[in-house]
Coordinates of C-alpha atoms in Angstrom, one line a residue:
X1 CA 117.5 91.0 136.3
X2 CA 119.4 87.9 136.2
X3 CA 122.7 87.8 133.9
X4 CA 123.6 85.1 131.6
X5 CA 127.2 83.8 130.3
X6 CA 127.0 82.8 127.2
X7 CA 130.4 81.4 126.1
X8 CA 130.1 79.9 122.3
X9 CA 132.8 80.4 119.8
X10 CA 130.1 80.3 116.3
X11 CA 129.7 83.8 116.0
X12 CA 125.5 83.2 115.1
X13 CA 124.5 80.4 117.4
X14 CA 126.0 82.9 120.3
X15 CA 124.1 86.2 118.5
X16 CA 120.8 83.6 118.3
X17 CA 121.0 82.3 122.0
X18 CA 121.6 86.6 122.9
X19 CA 118.5 87.0 120.7
X20 CA 116.6 85.1 122.2
X21 CA 118.0 85.4 126.2
X22 CA 117.8 89.1 126.1
X23 CA 113.8 88.4 124.5
X24 CA 113.4 86.3 127.0
X25 CA 113.5 89.5 129.4
X26 CA 117.4 88.8 130.7
X27 CA 120.5 90.0 130.2
X28 CA 122.9 87.6 128.1
X29 CA 126.7 88.3 127.4
X30 CA 128.3 86.9 124.7
X31 CA 132.3 84.8 125.1
X32 CA 133.7 83.4 122.3
X33 CA 137.1 82.2 124.3
X34 CA 138.1 80.8 127.8
X35 CA 140.3 83.5 128.4
X36 CA 137.0 86.1 127.7
X37 CA 135.1 84.3 129.6
X38 CA 137.7 83.8 133.0
X39 CA 137.6 87.5 132.5
X40 CA 134.2 88.3 132.5
X41 CA 133.4 85.8 135.4
X42 CA 136.8 87.7 137.4
X43 CA 135.3 90.8 136.8
X44 CA 131.4 89.9 137.6
X45 CA 128.6 87.4 138.7
X46 CA 126.6 85.4 136.5
X47 CA 123.0 83.5 137.5
X48 CA 123.7 81.2 135.2
X49 CA 126.4 80.3 132.6
X50 CA 125.6 78.3 129.0
X51 CA 129.2 77.3 127.6
X52 CA 130.1 74.9 125.4
X53 CA 131.8 71.3 125.9
X54 CA 134.3 72.1 123.7
X55 CA 135.6 76.1 123.1
X56 CA 138.1 77.2 120.9
X57 CA 140.5 78.4 123.5
X58 CA 140.0 75.1 125.5
X59 CA 137.3 73.3 127.5
X60 CA 134.5 74.2 129.5
X61 CA 135.2 71.5 131.7
X62 CA 137.7 74.2 133.4
X63 CA 135.0 76.6 134.0
X64 CA 133.0 73.6 136.6
X65 CA 135.0 74.5 139.7
X66 CA 135.0 78.1 138.9
X67 CA 131.2 78.3 138.1
X68 CA 130.4 77.2 141.8
X69 CA 133.5 79.6 143.5
X70 CA 131.4 82.7 141.9
X71 CA 130.7 84.4 145.2
X72 CA 127.4 86.1 146.3
X73 CA 124.4 86.0 149.2
X74 CA 122.9 82.8 147.6
X75 CA 126.2 81.1 146.3
X76 CA 127.9 80.1 142.8
X77 CA 127.1 80.4 139.1
X78 CA 124.5 77.5 138.1
X79 CA 126.6 76.0 134.7
X80 CA 124.9 74.6 131.8
X81 CA 127.4 72.5 128.8
X82 CA 125.5 72.5 125.8
X83 CA 127.9 69.6 123.6
X84 CA 127.4 68.6 119.7
X85 CA 126.8 64.6 119.8
X86 CA 126.6 63.4 123.9
X87 CA 126.7 60.1 122.9
X88 CA 130.1 60.0 121.2
X89 CA 132.4 58.0 124.5
X90 CA 134.2 60.8 124.6
X91 CA 132.2 63.0 124.7
X92 CA 129.7 61.2 127.6
X93 CA 133.0 60.6 129.4
X94 CA 133.4 64.5 129.7
X95 CA 130.1 65.3 130.3
X96 CA 130.0 63.1 133.5
X97 CA 133.4 64.4 134.6
X98 CA 131.6 67.8 134.4
X99 CA 128.8 66.8 136.5
X100 CA 130.7 65.2 139.3
X101 CA 132.7 69.0 139.0
X102 CA 129.7 71.0 139.9
X103 CA 127.9 71.3 136.0
X104 CA 124.1 71.9 136.5
X105 CA 123.0 70.1 133.4
X106 CA 124.1 69.3 129.4
X107 CA 122.1 69.8 126.1
X108 CA 122.5 68.4 122.9
X109 CA 123.2 70.4 120.7
X110 CA 121.2 71.7 118.3
X111 CA 119.1 72.7 120.3
X112 CA 115.4 74.4 119.9
X113 CA 115.4 77.6 121.8
X114 CA 112.0 76.1 123.7
X115 CA 114.6 73.5 125.1
X116 CA 115.3 75.9 127.7

């Protein structure tokens, strides 16, 4: 079963994502901070990392390089960022930087579960 790491500081939204991802047949793991996410990424491999751009204790940009370095037979983890107001200049710059650093894509919040 594929493992998905969700890094989201809003408990309710994180729980909803975990529920939907589990219902789709994947194994979700939630982290509410970058520090916890880093610990989880050191201990285990995730096929997908779904992270807020701005987490409570830092920037999701920190995860871009880490995700690509997770080693398995098939390479690193894929990283998808979630961002509110992606059209704002500072958010847009951060998302472009994330894509250059290795993020796979981003999704604008709020979004419906059918967006995946």
